[in-house]
Amino acid sequence: MSRYTAIVKYKTSYYSFYLPVVMAMNMAGIKDPELFEGAKTILLEIGHYFQVTDDFLDCFGDPAVTGKVGTDIQDGKCSWIVVKALEKASDEQKNILALHYGSHKEEDVKVVKDLYDQLGLVEIYKTYESGFYTDIMEHIEKVCAGKAVPKEVFTTFLNKVYKRTK
């Protein structure tokens, strides 16, 4: 999971979430290093959640809603779903993944998705999502309590990504 987290941090979290807010904070004249550190924690977590959700929707989302057919399995991507599968899988299940993950054959994709179902990855995602929301709201309240950055700076981002379906 540490490799996945590093990929997400630099692929999504920094440029899509953290940097725009930090630039706005600088332009607003905010100088408190504690606020910048709090913003970084919150925004990198939101960015991580965004990418996890993107990975989840790639595999389990409805193409009629998402507007695309997911190909992470076929492309052999390092997605949150496969990382969680590898964490939870038995040696035999890991061998199944090794044989079928990254294949463009429909039957291989089905084998991988069936394995994901056996491992309960939808429920694991829902548990992650619920815990993320509780934790992020606590961080937002703590960072914004009586400070120069209104919590809406963070909740606006959060509301756009939390429980999204596309």
PDB file of N, CA, C and O in Angstrom, residues 11-50:
ATOM      1  N   LYS A  11       0.644  11.793  -8.075  1.00  0.00           N
ATOM      2  CA  LYS A  11      -0.134  11.767  -9.318  1.00  0.00           C
ATOM      3  C   LYS A  11      -1.399  12.615  -9.195  1.00  0.00           C
ATOM      4  O   LYS A  11      -1.811  13.254 -10.157  1.00  0.00           O
ATOM      5  N   THR A  12      -2.028  12.599  -8.035  1.00  0.00           N
ATOM      6  CA  THR A  12      -3.338  13.230  -7.883  1.00  0.00           C
ATOM      7  C   THR A  12      -3.390  14.269  -6.768  1.00  0.00           C
ATOM      8  O   THR A  12      -3.797  15.403  -6.992  1.00  0.00           O
ATOM      9  N   SER A  13      -2.996  13.891  -5.587  1.00  0.00           N
ATOM     10  CA  SER A  13      -3.245  14.711  -4.397  1.00  0.00           C
ATOM     11  C   SER A  13      -2.590  16.086  -4.445  1.00  0.00           C
ATOM     12  O   SER A  13      -3.233  17.093  -4.150  1.00  0.00           O
ATOM     13  N   TYR A  14      -1.314  16.133  -4.791  1.00  0.00           N
ATOM     14  CA  TYR A  14      -0.621  17.420  -4.768  1.00  0.00           C
ATOM     15  C   TYR A  14      -1.188  18.402  -5.783  1.00  0.00           C
ATOM     16  O   TYR A  14      -1.586  19.507  -5.433  1.00  0.00           O
ATOM     17  N   TYR A  15      -1.216  18.008  -7.049  1.00  0.00           N
ATOM     18  CA  TYR A  15      -1.572  19.007  -8.064  1.00  0.00           C
ATOM     19  C   TYR A  15      -3.065  19.283  -8.150  1.00  0.00           C
ATOM     20  O   TYR A  15      -3.473  20.379  -8.536  1.00  0.00           O
ATOM     21  N   SER A  16      -3.905  18.333  -7.777  1.00  0.00           N
ATOM     22  CA  SER A  16      -5.350  18.550  -7.906  1.00  0.00           C
ATOM     23  C   SER A  16      -5.988  19.145  -6.658  1.00  0.00           C
ATOM     24  O   SER A  16      -7.001  19.831  -6.750  1.00  0.00           O
ATOM     25  N   PHE A  17      -5.406  18.884  -5.496  1.00  0.00           N
ATOM     26  CA  PHE A  17      -6.045  19.305  -4.256  1.00  0.00           C
ATOM     27  C   PHE A  17      -5.176  20.263  -3.437  1.00  0.00           C
ATOM     28  O   PHE A  17      -5.617  21.356  -3.089  1.00  0.00           O
ATOM     29  N   TYR A  18      -3.965  19.860  -3.136  1.00  0.00           N
ATOM     30  CA  TYR A  18      -3.126  20.644  -2.230  1.00  0.00           C
ATOM     31  C   TYR A  18      -2.638  21.955  -2.847  1.00  0.00           C
ATOM     32  O   TYR A  18      -2.817  23.027  -2.265  1.00  0.00           O
ATOM     33  N   LEU A  19      -2.021  21.907  -4.002  1.00  0.00           N
ATOM     34  CA  LEU A  19      -1.401  23.104  -4.576  1.00  0.00           C
ATOM     35  C   LEU A  19      -2.378  24.243  -4.848  1.00  0.00           C
ATOM     36  O   LEU A  19      -2.061  25.397  -4.548  1.00  0.00           O
ATOM     37  N   PRO A  20      -3.576  23.990  -5.392  1.00  0.00           N
ATOM     38  CA  PRO A  20      -4.495  25.126  -5.607  1.00  0.00           C
ATOM     39  C   PRO A  20      -4.871  25.846  -4.312  1.00  0.00           C
ATOM     40  O   PRO A  20      -4.937  27.076  -4.285  1.00  0.00           O
ATOM     41  N   VAL A  21      -5.071  25.091  -3.240  1.00  0.00           N
ATOM     42  CA  VAL A  21      -5.463  25.720  -1.974  1.00  0.00           C
ATOM     43  C   VAL A  21      -4.285  26.466  -1.349  1.00  0.00           C
ATOM     44  O   VAL A  21      -4.429  27.582  -0.840  1.00  0.00           O
ATOM     45  N   VAL A  22      -3.098  25.877  -1.392  1.00  0.00           N
ATOM     46  CA  VAL A  22      -1.916  26.538  -0.833  1.00  0.00           C
ATOM     47  C   VAL A  22      -1.624  27.843  -1.577  1.00  0.00           C
ATOM     48  O   VAL A  22      -1.258  28.850  -0.965  1.00  0.00           O
ATOM     49  N   MET A  23      -1.798  27.826  -2.887  1.00  0.00           N
ATOM     50  CA  MET A  23      -1.606  29.064  -3.644  1.00  0.00           C
ATOM     51  C   MET A  23      -2.611  30.121  -3.212  1.00  0.00           C
ATOM     52  O   MET A  23      -2.249  31.286  -3.018  1.00  0.00           O
ATOM     53  N   ALA A  24      -3.859  29.726  -3.025  1.00  0.00           N
ATOM     54  CA  ALA A  24      -4.891  30.676  -2.577  1.00  0.00           C
ATOM     55  C   ALA A  24      -4.583  31.183  -1.166  1.00  0.00           C
ATOM     56  O   ALA A  24      -4.764  32.382  -0.887  1.00  0.00           O
ATOM     57  N   MET A  25      -4.112  30.297  -0.297  1.00  0.00           N
ATOM     58  CA  MET A  25      -3.755  30.722   1.066  1.00  0.00           C
ATOM     59  C   MET A  25      -2.627  31.749   1.022  1.00  0.00           C
ATOM     60  O   MET A  25      -2.675  32.752   1.746  1.00  0.00           O
ATOM     61  N   ASN A  26      -1.636  31.513   0.174  1.00  0.00           N
ATOM     62  CA  ASN A  26      -0.541  32.475   0.025  1.00  0.00           C
ATOM     63  C   ASN A  26      -1.045  33.805  -0.511  1.00  0.00           C
ATOM     64  O   ASN A  26      -0.656  34.866  -0.024  1.00  0.00           O
ATOM     65  N   MET A  27      -1.914  33.744  -1.507  1.00  0.00           N
ATOM     66  CA  MET A  27      -2.462  34.972  -2.088  1.00  0.00           C
ATOM     67  C   MET A  27      -3.314  35.739  -1.080  1.00  0.00           C
ATOM     68  O   MET A  27      -3.396  36.966  -1.135  1.00  0.00           O
ATOM     69  N   ALA A  28      -3.923  35.013  -0.134  1.00  0.00           N
ATOM     70  CA  ALA A  28      -4.738  35.648   0.900  1.00  0.00           C
ATOM     71  C   ALA A  28      -3.889  36.181   2.056  1.00  0.00           C
ATOM     72  O   ALA A  28      -4.426  36.756   3.006  1.00  0.00           O
ATOM     73  N   GLY A  29      -2.589  35.975   1.989  1.00  0.00           N
ATOM     74  CA  GLY A  29      -1.705  36.501   3.019  1.00  0.00           C
ATOM     75  C   GLY A  29      -1.589  35.646   4.265  1.00  0.00           C
ATOM     76  O   GLY A  29      -1.092  36.105   5.291  1.00  0.00           O
ATOM     77  N   ILE A  30      -2.033  34.428   4.203  1.00  0.00           N
ATOM     78  CA  ILE A  30      -1.941  33.529   5.355  1.00  0.00           C
ATOM     79  C   ILE A  30      -0.484  33.102   5.502  1.00  0.00           C
ATOM     80  O   ILE A  30       0.153  32.686   4.538  1.00  0.00           O
ATOM     81  N   LYS A  31       0.018  33.188   6.732  1.00  0.00           N
ATOM     82  CA  LYS A  31       1.440  32.892   6.986  1.00  0.00           C
ATOM     83  C   LYS A  31       1.653  31.790   8.016  1.00  0.00           C
ATOM     84  O   LYS A  31       2.767  31.309   8.176  1.00  0.00           O
ATOM     85  N   ASP A  32       0.613  31.390   8.716  1.00  0.00           N
ATOM     86  CA  ASP A  32       0.732  30.435   9.825  1.00  0.00           C
ATOM     87  C   ASP A  32       1.151  29.051   9.318  1.00  0.00           C
ATOM     88  O   ASP A  32       0.381  28.373   8.631  1.00  0.00           O
ATOM     89  N   PRO A  33       2.369  28.590   9.659  1.00  0.00           N
ATOM     90  CA  PRO A  33       2.843  27.279   9.186  1.00  0.00           C
ATOM     91  C   PRO A  33       1.948  26.127   9.651  1.00  0.00           C
ATOM     92  O   PRO A  33       1.803  25.121   8.949  1.00  0.00           O
ATOM     93  N   GLU A  34       1.325  26.287  10.808  1.00  0.00           N
ATOM     94  CA  GLU A  34       0.426  25.249  11.330  1.00  0.00           C
ATOM     95  C   GLU A  34      -0.796  25.081  10.422  1.00  0.00           C
ATOM     96  O   GLU A  34      -1.256  23.970  10.186  1.00  0.00           O
ATOM     97  N   LEU A  35      -1.299  26.193   9.901  1.00  0.00           N
ATOM     98  CA  LEU A  35      -2.434  26.122   8.970  1.00  0.00           C
ATOM     99  C   LEU A  35      -2.032  25.438   7.662  1.00  0.00           C
ATOM    100  O   LEU A  35      -2.790  24.644   7.115  1.00  0.00           O
ATOM    101  N   PHE A  36      -0.845  25.742   7.193  1.00  0.00           N
ATOM    102  CA  PHE A  36      -0.371  25.107   5.962  1.00  0.00           C
ATOM    103  C   PHE A  36      -0.181  23.606   6.162  1.00  0.00           C
ATOM    104  O   PHE A  36      -0.527  22.815   5.286  1.00  0.00           O
ATOM    105  N   GLU A  37       0.340  23.221   7.305  1.00  0.00           N
ATOM    106  CA  GLU A  37       0.536  21.794   7.581  1.00  0.00           C
ATOM    107  C   GLU A  37      -0.814  21.083   7.709  1.00  0.00           C
ATOM    108  O   GLU A  37      -1.002  19.980   7.191  1.00  0.00           O
ATOM    109  N   GLY A  38      -1.763  21.723   8.385  1.00  0.00           N
ATOM    110  CA  GLY A  38      -3.108  21.153   8.508  1.00  0.00           C
ATOM    111  C   GLY A  38      -3.790  21.024   7.157  1.00  0.00           C
ATOM    112  O   GLY A  38      -4.414  20.009   6.852  1.00  0.00           O
ATOM    113  N   ALA A  39      -3.653  22.061   6.335  1.00  0.00           N
ATOM    114  CA  ALA A  39      -4.244  22.029   4.991  1.00  0.00           C
ATOM    115  C   ALA A  39      -3.623  20.895   4.173  1.00  0.00           C
ATOM    116  O   ALA A  39      -4.325  20.171   3.457  1.00  0.00           O
ATOM    117  N   LYS A  40      -2.329  20.727   4.307  1.00  0.00           N
ATOM    118  CA  LYS A  40      -1.642  19.668   3.564  1.00  0.00           C
ATOM    119  C   LYS A  40      -2.186  18.302   3.961  1.00  0.00           C
ATOM    120  O   LYS A  40      -2.505  17.477   3.092  1.00  0.00           O
ATOM    121  N   THR A  41      -2.303  18.058   5.238  1.00  0.00           N
ATOM    122  CA  THR A  41      -2.828  16.778   5.715  1.00  0.00           C
ATOM    123  C   THR A  41      -4.224  16.527   5.163  1.00  0.00           C
ATOM    124  O   THR A  41      -4.503  15.463   4.602  1.00  0.00           O
ATOM    125  N   ILE A  42      -5.096  17.499   5.295  1.00  0.00           N
ATOM    126  CA  ILE A  42      -6.485  17.354   4.849  1.00  0.00           C
ATOM    127  C   ILE A  42      -6.559  17.123   3.341  1.00  0.00           C
ATOM    128  O   ILE A  42      -7.221  16.203   2.874  1.00  0.00           O
ATOM    129  N   LEU A  43      -5.876  17.959   2.597  1.00  0.00           N
ATOM    130  CA  LEU A  43      -5.998  17.907   1.135  1.00  0.00           C
ATOM    131  C   LEU A  43      -5.338  16.676   0.532  1.00  0.00           C
ATOM    132  O   LEU A  43      -5.839  16.124  -0.450  1.00  0.00           O
ATOM    133  N   LEU A  44      -4.243  16.219   1.126  1.00  0.00           N
ATOM    134  CA  LEU A  44      -3.642  14.978   0.628  1.00  0.00           C
ATOM    135  C   LEU A  44      -4.544  13.787   0.940  1.00  0.00           C
ATOM    136  O   LEU A  44      -4.647  12.853   0.135  1.00  0.00           O
ATOM    137  N   GLU A  45      -5.228  13.828   2.077  1.00  0.00           N
ATOM    138  CA  GLU A  45      -6.174  12.753   2.397  1.00  0.00           C
ATOM    139  C   GLU A  45      -7.367  12.771   1.445  1.00  0.00           C
ATOM    140  O   GLU A  45      -7.823  11.720   0.991  1.00  0.00           O
ATOM    141  N   ILE A  46      -7.877  13.955   1.145  1.00  0.00           N
ATOM    142  CA  ILE A  46      -8.991  14.053   0.196  1.00  0.00           C
ATOM    143  C   ILE A  46      -8.536  13.566  -1.190  1.00  0.00           C
ATOM    144  O   ILE A  46      -9.272  12.847  -1.872  1.00  0.00           O
ATOM    145  N   GLY A  47      -7.346  13.941  -1.599  1.00  0.00           N
ATOM    146  CA  GLY A  47      -6.815  13.482  -2.881  1.00  0.00           C
ATOM    147  C   GLY A  47      -6.659  11.973  -2.927  1.00  0.00           C
ATOM    148  O   GLY A  47      -6.960  11.334  -3.940  1.00  0.00           O
ATOM    149  N   HIS A  48      -6.212  11.399  -1.823  1.00  0.00           N
ATOM    150  CA  HIS A  48      -6.074   9.941  -1.734  1.00  0.00           C
ATOM    151  C   HIS A  48      -7.441   9.285  -1.867  1.00  0.00           C
ATOM    152  O   HIS A  48      -7.620   8.340  -2.646  1.00  0.00           O
ATOM    153  N   TYR A  49      -8.412   9.802  -1.126  1.00  0.00           N
ATOM    154  CA  TYR A  49      -9.776   9.266  -1.202  1.00  0.00           C
ATOM    155  C   TYR A  49     -10.317   9.380  -2.635  1.00  0.00           C
ATOM    156  O   TYR A  49     -10.941   8.444  -3.149  1.00  0.00           O
ATOM    157  N   PHE A  50     -10.074  10.518  -3.280  1.00  0.00           N
ATOM    158  CA  PHE A  50     -10.541  10.721  -4.653  1.00  0.00           C
ATOM    159  C   PHE A  50     -10.001   9.617  -5.567  1.00  0.00           C
ATOM    160  O   PHE A  50     -10.734   9.031  -6.354  1.00  0.00           O
TER     161      PHE A  50
END
